[in-house]
Amino acid sequence: MPGFPDKFRDLTAFSDQGLEYSTPSNMAVKMMDALLNQSVYHYSDEQLGGWEGTTEKMFEADPDFAMGKILTLGLECFRVNPMKTIEPRKKLFELSNKAKCLTELEKMHLKAAKQMATEDNYGAMETFESILINHPLDVYALHMAYLLALTTGQTARLRDTPASVVREYKPGMPFYGHVHGKLCFGQSEMGEYEASEISGRLALDHFPLDNWAHHALAHNFEESGRAVQGALFMTNTEPEWTRGTSFSHHLWWHKSLFYVQLGDFETALTLYDDIIGPMTLKAGGNFPLSDGSSLLMRLQLEGVDIGDRAREQALKWDRHCEDFVSLFYDGQVCFTNLMAGDSMANAKLMEDMRDYIRGDRKGYNKEVTEKVGLPLLEGITEFFAGDYARAVQILSPVMPEVQRMIHGSTAQKDIFQQILLHSCIRSGTPEDRAVAREILDQKLVARKLKNPTPLSQRLLENILAIHETK
C-alpha cells in the first residue's frame, strides 16, 4: 500500500500549474505543499514533525513567506471565536501593508483569510471560488471554498465547486483522486448516489489513503439507506482510513451510524466506549466532540441507557460554550448538557446566546443564530423537560431553516430532525403524528429514495404503533 506523499512541489512545479508566489525559496513552498497534503488528507507527517514542525521548517526557509503566513494565520482564525484569535488576526491585517510585494494570487488569498478572520465565511467562500476561476489547480482555494460551503449550508456547491475544476486534474497530478473524492461527497449530498459512488471509487483507486473519499462513500451508503453495505465497506477499508489520524474519529462515527441504522445499538455503544468516546474526549475540539455527543444522543433517542457518559462530553464542551462559531455546535452543547442533567449550564448557554445575538459580532453564523438559534435550543430544552407537544410547536416551524442553513452534512444535521421526530411520536397527538409522517415523506423525496432507510422505517413503525393503541 502506498504511503502519504513525501515528495512536494517546488516553485517551478507550482508555476507550471499557474500558481505564483512571492518567495524565492523552493524549500518554503515545498513545506507549504506538505502542509496542504496534511490538511487535505487529514494526517500528521511525523517525519516533518507534524503540522507544527512543518510550519517551523517553512518559516526557517523563508521567515517572510507571505503565502505561508496567509495560509497558517487564516486557518488559525477559521471557525474560531475572534476573542481567541486576536494575535493571528492582527498579523493577518498587518500583511496588508506589504500588499505591493505580493503576487495577485497571494492578494486574493489574503482577502479570503481576512474575511475568515472577521467571520465573513460566505464572503470568504466566494473569494476562494473566484480564485478557482483563473487558478483551477489551486487545491487550497478548492479545499477552503469547499469547507466554507459546508460551513454555510451551501449543499449544491459541495458538488458544483469540485465539478467546476475536476477536468483540469489529470491522472498522475497531485490531488487528482482527491478532487473526485470531494465530488463524491457533494453528489451524495445531492442524492446522486450512483454518480457519487463512481467518483468515490475512482478517488480510492488513485489513492487508497484518502480518508475524505472513504468519508464521502460512507455518506453515500448512509443517505441511500444501504447500512449493511456501509458497515462492510468501513470494516474492509479500516486499515486505510484509520491512518488519517486527525479525521479517523469521524469515520468511526460513521461506522457507528450504520449500526444505529440497523438497530444494533450494543455494537454502536461498544464503538463509543472503546474508540469514539476516548478519541473525541482526548481531542477536545468542537468537531470531534460533536461526533461523540451526537452518537450518545442518537442512542438515547432509541431508548438505550447511556449512563453518565454524557457528563464527560459536557465537561469538554464547557470550554467551547461561549464560542458561538456554529449553531450546529451550539445545539450539540445544548442537548449534551441536558443529557448530562445540567439544566443550569443549559440556561447559561441560552442566556449567552442572547448576548451573542445582541452583540456586535457579524457574519453568517450570527445571521443563522438570529433566525433560528434560540428556537432550536428552546425546542431541545422542552424535549428534555418532557413537554413533547411544546417541543414540536417550537421546533417544527424552524426545522426546515435549521436543516438548510446551519453548518454540517445531512447526516450531521439530522440529529436535530430526529429530536423533532421523537417529539412528535412521544407527543402522540394526531396532529404531531402527521408532522412526523410529513417529515419522513419529505426525506424520501429529498434523498431521492423509493423506500425508507432502516432508521426511518423504525420511526414509521413507531408512529403506526401509537396510532393502533389510540
Coordinates of C-alpha atoms in Angstrom, one line a residue:
M1 CA 0.0 0.0 0.0
P2 CA 1.3 3.5 -0.8
G3 CA 2.1 5.9 2.0
F4 CA 1.2 9.5 2.3
P5 CA 3.1 11.9 -0.1
D6 CA 6.7 12.5 0.7
K7 CA 7.7 14.5 -2.5
F8 CA 6.4 18.0 -2.6
R9 CA 6.2 20.7 -5.3
D10 CA 8.8 23.3 -5.8
L11 CA 8.4 26.8 -7.3
T12 CA 8.7 25.5 -10.9
A13 CA 6.0 22.9 -10.3
F14 CA 3.6 25.4 -8.8
S15 CA 4.4 27.9 -11.6
D16 CA 3.6 25.2 -14.2
Q17 CA 0.1 25.0 -12.6
G18 CA -0.3 28.7 -12.8
L19 CA 0.4 29.3 -9.1
E20 CA 2.9 32.1 -8.5
Y21 CA 4.2 33.0 -5.0
S22 CA 6.5 35.9 -3.9
T23 CA 9.1 33.7 -2.1
P24 CA 12.4 32.8 -3.8
S25 CA 12.6 29.7 -1.6
N26 CA 11.9 26.3 -3.0
M27 CA 12.1 24.8 0.5
A28 CA 9.4 27.2 1.7
V29 CA 6.9 26.2 -1.0
K30 CA 7.7 22.5 -0.5
M31 CA 6.9 22.8 3.1
M32 CA 3.7 24.7 2.3
D33 CA 2.8 21.8 -0.1
A34 CA 3.5 19.4 2.8
L35 CA 1.0 21.4 4.9
L36 CA -1.6 21.2 2.1
N37 CA -1.2 17.5 1.9
Q38 CA -1.6 17.1 5.7
S39 CA -4.7 19.3 5.6
V40 CA -6.3 17.7 2.6
Y41 CA -5.6 14.1 3.7
H42 CA -6.1 14.7 7.4
Y43 CA -2.8 13.1 8.6
S44 CA 0.3 14.2 10.5
D45 CA 3.6 13.9 8.7
E46 CA 5.7 12.7 11.6
Q47 CA 8.9 12.8 9.6
L48 CA 8.5 16.6 9.3
G49 CA 7.2 17.0 12.9
G50 CA 3.6 17.1 12.1
W51 CA 1.8 20.4 11.4
E52 CA 3.8 22.4 13.8
G53 CA 7.2 21.0 12.7
T54 CA 6.3 21.5 9.0
T55 CA 5.3 25.1 9.7
E56 CA 8.6 25.8 11.5
K57 CA 10.6 24.4 8.6
M58 CA 8.6 26.5 6.2
F59 CA 9.4 29.7 8.0
E60 CA 13.0 28.7 8.7
A61 CA 13.4 28.5 4.9
D62 CA 11.8 31.9 4.4
P63 CA 10.7 33.9 7.5
D64 CA 8.8 36.3 5.3
F65 CA 6.9 33.8 3.1
A66 CA 3.7 35.6 2.6
M67 CA 1.5 32.7 1.3
G68 CA 2.8 30.6 4.2
K69 CA 1.6 33.3 6.6
I70 CA -1.7 33.7 4.9
L71 CA -2.4 30.0 4.9
T72 CA -1.4 29.3 8.6
L73 CA -2.9 32.5 10.0
G74 CA -6.1 32.1 8.0
L75 CA -6.6 28.6 9.3
E76 CA -6.0 29.7 12.9
C77 CA -8.9 32.1 12.5
F78 CA -11.3 29.7 10.7
R79 CA -14.4 29.0 12.8
V80 CA -12.7 30.3 16.0
N81 CA -14.2 33.0 18.3
P82 CA -12.4 36.2 17.4
M83 CA -11.5 36.9 21.0
K84 CA -9.4 33.7 20.9
T85 CA -7.5 34.8 17.8
I86 CA -6.6 38.4 18.5
E87 CA -2.9 37.9 17.6
P88 CA -3.3 35.9 14.4
R89 CA -5.9 38.4 13.2
K90 CA -3.6 41.3 13.9
K91 CA -0.8 39.6 11.9
L92 CA -3.1 38.9 9.0
F93 CA -4.1 42.5 8.7
E94 CA -0.5 43.7 9.0
L95 CA 0.2 41.7 5.9
S96 CA -2.0 44.2 4.0
N97 CA 0.8 46.8 4.5
K98 CA 3.0 44.6 2.3
A99 CA 0.4 44.1 -0.5
K100 CA 2.7 45.6 -3.1
C101 CA 5.2 42.8 -2.6
L102 CA 2.5 40.1 -3.0
T103 CA 1.6 38.3 -6.2
E104 CA -2.0 38.7 -7.4
L105 CA -2.8 35.2 -6.3
E106 CA -1.5 35.9 -2.8
K107 CA -3.5 39.1 -2.6
M108 CA -6.7 37.1 -3.3
H109 CA -5.8 34.6 -0.6
L110 CA -5.1 37.4 1.8
K111 CA -8.6 38.8 1.1
A112 CA -10.2 35.5 1.8
A113 CA -8.1 34.9 5.0
K114 CA -9.2 38.4 6.3
Q115 CA -12.8 37.6 5.6
M116 CA -12.5 34.4 7.6
A117 CA -10.9 36.4 10.4
T118 CA -13.9 38.7 10.5
E119 CA -16.3 35.7 10.4
D120 CA -17.5 36.6 6.9
N121 CA -17.5 32.9 5.9
Y122 CA -19.9 33.4 3.0
G123 CA -17.7 36.2 1.6
A124 CA -14.6 34.1 2.0
M125 CA -16.2 31.2 0.2
E126 CA -17.0 33.4 -2.8
T127 CA -13.4 34.8 -2.8
F128 CA -11.9 31.3 -2.9
E129 CA -14.3 30.4 -5.7
S130 CA -13.2 33.4 -7.6
I131 CA -9.6 32.2 -7.2
L132 CA -10.5 28.9 -8.8
I133 CA -11.8 30.7 -12.0
N134 CA -8.3 31.6 -13.0
H135 CA -6.4 29.1 -10.9
P136 CA -8.4 25.8 -11.0
L137 CA -5.4 23.8 -9.7
D138 CA -5.1 25.8 -6.5
V139 CA -6.0 23.0 -4.1
Y140 CA -6.0 25.2 -1.1
A141 CA -8.6 27.5 -2.7
L142 CA -10.7 24.4 -3.6
H143 CA -10.3 23.0 -0.1
M144 CA -11.4 26.2 1.6
A145 CA -14.2 27.0 -0.8
Y146 CA -15.5 23.5 -0.1
L147 CA -15.2 23.7 3.7
L148 CA -16.9 27.1 3.7
A149 CA -19.7 25.7 1.6
L150 CA -20.2 23.1 4.2
T151 CA -20.0 25.8 6.9
T152 CA -22.6 28.0 5.3
G153 CA -25.1 25.3 4.3
Q154 CA -24.4 25.6 0.6
T155 CA -25.1 22.0 -0.3
A156 CA -25.2 22.3 -4.1
R157 CA -21.7 23.9 -4.0
L158 CA -20.3 20.8 -2.4
R159 CA -21.0 19.2 -5.8
D160 CA -20.6 22.1 -8.1
T161 CA -17.3 23.6 -6.8
P162 CA -15.2 20.4 -7.4
A163 CA -17.2 19.7 -10.6
S164 CA -16.0 23.1 -11.9
V165 CA -12.3 22.1 -11.7
V166 CA -12.3 18.3 -11.9
R167 CA -11.5 18.1 -15.6
E168 CA -8.4 20.3 -15.0
Y169 CA -6.9 17.5 -12.9
K170 CA -5.2 14.7 -14.9
P171 CA -4.1 11.2 -13.6
G172 CA -0.7 11.5 -12.0
M173 CA -1.2 15.1 -10.9
P174 CA -1.2 15.9 -7.2
F175 CA -4.7 15.6 -5.7
Y176 CA -6.2 14.1 -8.8
G177 CA -8.1 11.5 -6.8
H178 CA -9.0 13.8 -4.0
V179 CA -11.0 16.2 -6.2
H180 CA -13.1 13.2 -7.2
G181 CA -13.5 12.4 -3.5
K182 CA -14.8 15.9 -2.9
L183 CA -17.1 15.5 -5.9
C184 CA -18.3 12.1 -4.5
F185 CA -19.5 13.8 -1.2
G186 CA -21.2 16.6 -3.0
Q187 CA -23.0 14.2 -5.4
S188 CA -24.1 12.1 -2.4
E189 CA -25.5 15.2 -0.6
M190 CA -27.5 16.0 -3.7
G191 CA -28.9 12.5 -3.9
E192 CA -26.8 11.4 -6.9
Y193 CA -25.8 8.1 -5.4
E194 CA -24.7 6.2 -8.5
A195 CA -22.5 9.0 -9.8
S196 CA -21.2 9.6 -6.3
E197 CA -20.1 6.0 -5.9
I198 CA -18.3 6.1 -9.2
S199 CA -16.4 9.3 -8.1
G200 CA -15.5 7.9 -4.7
R201 CA -14.3 4.6 -6.1
L202 CA -12.1 6.4 -8.6
A203 CA -10.7 8.5 -5.8
L204 CA -9.7 5.5 -3.8
D205 CA -8.3 3.7 -6.8
H206 CA -6.0 6.6 -7.2
F207 CA -5.1 6.9 -3.5
P208 CA -6.4 4.4 -1.0
L209 CA -5.4 6.5 2.0
D210 CA -7.7 9.4 1.0
N211 CA -10.0 9.3 4.0
W212 CA -12.2 12.1 2.7
A213 CA -13.1 9.7 -0.1
H214 CA -13.8 7.0 2.4
H215 CA -15.9 9.5 4.3
A216 CA -17.8 10.5 1.1
L217 CA -18.7 6.9 0.3
A218 CA -19.8 6.4 3.9
H219 CA -22.2 9.3 3.4
N220 CA -23.4 7.7 0.2
F221 CA -24.3 4.4 2.0
E222 CA -25.8 6.3 4.9
E223 CA -28.1 8.6 2.9
S224 CA -29.1 5.9 0.4
G225 CA -30.1 3.5 3.2
R226 CA -27.5 0.9 2.4
A227 CA -26.4 0.4 6.0
V228 CA -25.3 -3.3 5.6
Q229 CA -23.0 -2.3 2.7
G230 CA -21.8 0.7 4.5
A231 CA -20.8 -1.3 7.6
L232 CA -19.0 -3.8 5.5
F233 CA -17.2 -1.1 3.5
M234 CA -16.0 0.6 6.6
T235 CA -14.7 -2.7 8.1
N236 CA -13.0 -3.8 4.9
T237 CA -11.2 -0.4 4.4
E238 CA -10.4 0.2 8.1
P239 CA -6.6 -0.3 7.7
E240 CA -6.6 2.6 5.2
W241 CA -8.9 5.2 6.7
T242 CA -7.5 4.9 10.2
R243 CA -4.1 6.2 9.1
G244 CA -5.6 9.7 8.7
T245 CA -5.3 10.3 12.4
S246 CA -6.9 13.8 12.5
F247 CA -10.1 12.6 10.9
S248 CA -10.5 8.9 11.8
H249 CA -12.7 9.7 14.8
H250 CA -15.3 11.0 12.3
L251 CA -15.1 7.8 10.2
W252 CA -15.5 5.7 13.4
W253 CA -18.6 7.8 14.0
H254 CA -19.9 7.0 10.5
K255 CA -19.3 3.3 11.2
S256 CA -21.3 3.5 14.4
L257 CA -24.2 5.2 12.5
F258 CA -24.6 2.1 10.3
Y259 CA -25.1 0.0 13.4
V260 CA -27.6 2.6 14.7
Q261 CA -29.5 2.3 11.4
L262 CA -29.5 -1.4 11.7
G263 CA -30.8 -1.4 15.3
D264 CA -27.5 -2.9 16.6
F265 CA -27.2 -0.5 19.5
E266 CA -24.9 -2.6 21.5
T267 CA -22.2 -2.6 18.8
A268 CA -22.7 1.2 18.4
L269 CA -22.3 1.8 22.1
T270 CA -19.3 -0.5 22.3
L271 CA -17.7 1.6 19.5
Y272 CA -18.3 4.7 21.6
D273 CA -16.8 3.1 24.7
D274 CA -13.8 1.6 23.0
I275 CA -12.9 4.2 20.4
I276 CA -15.2 7.1 19.7
G277 CA -15.5 8.4 23.3
P278 CA -11.8 8.2 24.1
M279 CA -10.8 9.7 20.8
T280 CA -13.2 12.6 20.9
L281 CA -12.6 13.4 24.6
K282 CA -8.9 13.4 24.1
A283 CA -9.1 15.7 21.0
G284 CA -11.5 18.1 22.8
G285 CA -12.3 20.2 19.8
N286 CA -15.8 21.2 18.6
F287 CA -15.8 18.8 15.6
P288 CA -14.7 15.6 17.4
L289 CA -16.9 16.3 20.4
S290 CA -19.9 16.6 18.1
D291 CA -19.3 13.0 17.0
G292 CA -19.3 11.7 20.5
S293 CA -22.2 13.7 21.7
S294 CA -24.5 13.1 18.7
L295 CA -23.9 9.4 18.9
L296 CA -24.9 9.3 22.5
M297 CA -28.0 11.4 21.6
R298 CA -29.0 9.0 18.9
L299 CA -28.6 6.1 21.2
Q300 CA -30.6 7.8 23.9
L301 CA -33.4 8.6 21.4
E302 CA -33.5 4.8 20.6
G303 CA -34.1 4.0 24.3
V304 CA -30.5 3.0 25.1
D305 CA -29.3 3.6 28.6
I306 CA -26.2 5.7 28.1
G307 CA -25.4 6.0 31.8
D308 CA -23.3 9.0 32.8
R309 CA -21.3 9.1 29.5
A310 CA -22.7 12.4 28.5
R311 CA -21.2 14.1 31.6
E312 CA -17.7 13.6 30.3
Q313 CA -18.7 15.1 27.0
A314 CA -20.4 18.1 28.7
L315 CA -17.3 18.8 30.7
K316 CA -15.2 19.0 27.5
W317 CA -17.9 21.1 25.7
D318 CA -17.7 23.6 28.6
R319 CA -14.6 25.4 27.1
H320 CA -16.5 26.0 23.8
C321 CA -19.9 27.1 25.2
E322 CA -19.2 30.8 24.7
D323 CA -17.6 30.4 21.2
F324 CA -20.7 30.8 19.1
V325 CA -18.9 29.9 15.8
S326 CA -21.5 27.4 14.6
L327 CA -25.1 26.9 15.6
F328 CA -24.6 23.2 14.8
Y329 CA -22.1 23.1 17.7
D330 CA -24.3 25.2 20.0
G331 CA -27.2 22.7 19.5
Q332 CA -24.8 19.9 20.4
V333 CA -23.8 21.7 23.6
C334 CA -27.5 22.1 24.5
F335 CA -28.5 18.5 24.3
T336 CA -25.2 17.3 25.8
N337 CA -25.7 19.4 28.9
L338 CA -29.3 18.2 29.1
M339 CA -28.3 14.5 28.6
A340 CA -25.8 15.1 31.5
G341 CA -28.6 16.6 33.6
D342 CA -27.1 20.0 33.8
S343 CA -30.0 22.4 33.4
M344 CA -28.1 25.3 34.8
A345 CA -25.4 25.0 32.2
N346 CA -28.1 24.9 29.5
A347 CA -29.8 28.0 30.9
K348 CA -26.4 29.8 30.8
L349 CA -25.9 28.7 27.2
M350 CA -29.2 30.2 26.2
E351 CA -28.5 33.5 28.0
D352 CA -25.0 33.7 26.4
M353 CA -26.7 33.1 23.0
R354 CA -29.0 36.0 23.7
D355 CA -25.9 38.2 24.5
Y356 CA -24.3 37.0 21.3
I357 CA -27.4 37.9 19.3
R358 CA -27.5 41.4 20.9
G359 CA -23.7 41.9 20.5
D360 CA -21.7 43.4 17.7
R361 CA -20.2 40.3 16.1
K362 CA -21.2 39.8 12.5
G363 CA -21.1 37.0 9.9
Y364 CA -23.0 34.1 8.5
N365 CA -23.3 32.2 11.8
K366 CA -24.7 35.3 13.5
E367 CA -27.4 35.6 10.9
V368 CA -28.4 32.0 11.2
T369 CA -28.4 32.2 15.0
E370 CA -30.6 35.3 14.9
K371 CA -33.1 33.4 12.8
V372 CA -33.3 30.0 14.4
G373 CA -30.8 29.7 17.3
L374 CA -33.0 30.3 20.3
P375 CA -36.0 28.3 19.0
L376 CA -33.6 25.4 18.3
L377 CA -32.3 25.4 21.9
E378 CA -35.7 26.1 23.4
G379 CA -37.2 23.2 21.5
I380 CA -34.5 20.8 22.6
T381 CA -35.0 22.0 26.2
E382 CA -38.7 21.3 26.0
F383 CA -38.0 17.8 24.7
F384 CA -35.8 17.0 27.7
A385 CA -38.4 18.5 30.0
G386 CA -40.9 16.0 28.7
D387 CA -43.2 18.6 27.1
Y388 CA -43.1 17.0 23.7
A389 CA -46.1 18.9 22.2
R390 CA -44.4 22.1 23.1
A391 CA -41.1 20.9 21.6
V392 CA -43.0 20.1 18.3
Q393 CA -44.6 23.5 18.4
I394 CA -41.3 25.3 18.7
L395 CA -39.1 23.1 16.5
S396 CA -41.4 22.3 13.6
P397 CA -41.6 25.8 12.2
V398 CA -37.8 26.4 12.2
M399 CA -36.6 22.9 11.3
P400 CA -36.5 23.5 7.5
E401 CA -34.3 26.5 8.0
V402 CA -32.2 24.7 10.6
Q403 CA -31.6 21.9 8.1
R404 CA -30.9 24.3 5.2
M405 CA -28.8 26.9 6.8
I406 CA -26.6 25.5 9.6
H407 CA -23.1 24.1 9.2
G408 CA -22.8 20.4 8.6
S409 CA -23.7 17.4 6.3
T410 CA -27.1 15.9 6.0
A411 CA -26.1 13.1 8.4
Q412 CA -24.7 15.5 11.0
K413 CA -27.7 17.9 10.9
D414 CA -30.2 15.0 11.0
I415 CA -29.8 14.7 14.8
F416 CA -31.9 17.8 15.3
Q417 CA -34.6 16.5 13.0
Q418 CA -34.5 13.2 14.9
I419 CA -35.2 15.1 18.1
L420 CA -38.3 16.7 16.4
L421 CA -39.4 13.3 15.1
H422 CA -39.2 11.7 18.5
S423 CA -41.0 14.7 20.0
C424 CA -43.8 14.1 17.5
I425 CA -44.0 10.4 18.3
R426 CA -43.9 10.9 22.1
S427 CA -46.5 13.7 22.0
G428 CA -48.7 11.2 20.3
T429 CA -51.4 13.6 19.1
P430 CA -52.8 13.0 15.6
E431 CA -51.5 16.4 14.5
D432 CA -48.0 15.7 15.7
R433 CA -48.0 12.2 14.2
A434 CA -49.0 13.9 10.9
V435 CA -46.0 16.2 11.2
A436 CA -43.7 13.2 11.7
R437 CA -45.2 11.4 8.6
E438 CA -44.7 14.6 6.5
I439 CA -41.1 14.9 7.6
L440 CA -40.4 11.2 6.7
D441 CA -42.2 11.6 3.4
Q442 CA -40.1 14.7 2.6
K443 CA -36.9 12.8 3.5
L444 CA -37.8 10.2 0.8
V445 CA -38.2 13.0 -1.8
A446 CA -35.1 14.9 -0.7
R447 CA -32.9 11.8 -0.7
K448 CA -34.4 10.5 -3.9
L449 CA -35.3 7.2 -2.4
K450 CA -38.1 4.7 -3.2
N451 CA -38.0 3.1 0.3
P452 CA -37.3 4.5 3.8
T453 CA -33.9 3.9 5.4
P454 CA -33.9 1.4 8.2
L455 CA -34.0 4.2 10.7
S456 CA -36.9 6.0 9.0
Q457 CA -38.7 2.6 8.8
R458 CA -38.3 2.1 12.5
L459 CA -39.8 5.6 13.2
L460 CA -42.7 4.9 10.8
E461 CA -43.4 1.7 12.7
N462 CA -43.4 3.7 16.0
I463 CA -45.9 6.1 14.5
L464 CA -48.2 3.2 13.4
A465 CA -47.9 1.5 16.8
I466 CA -49.1 4.7 18.6
H467 CA -52.0 5.0 16.1
E468 CA -53.1 1.4 16.7
T469 CA -53.2 1.9 20.5
K470 CA -55.2 5.1 20.3

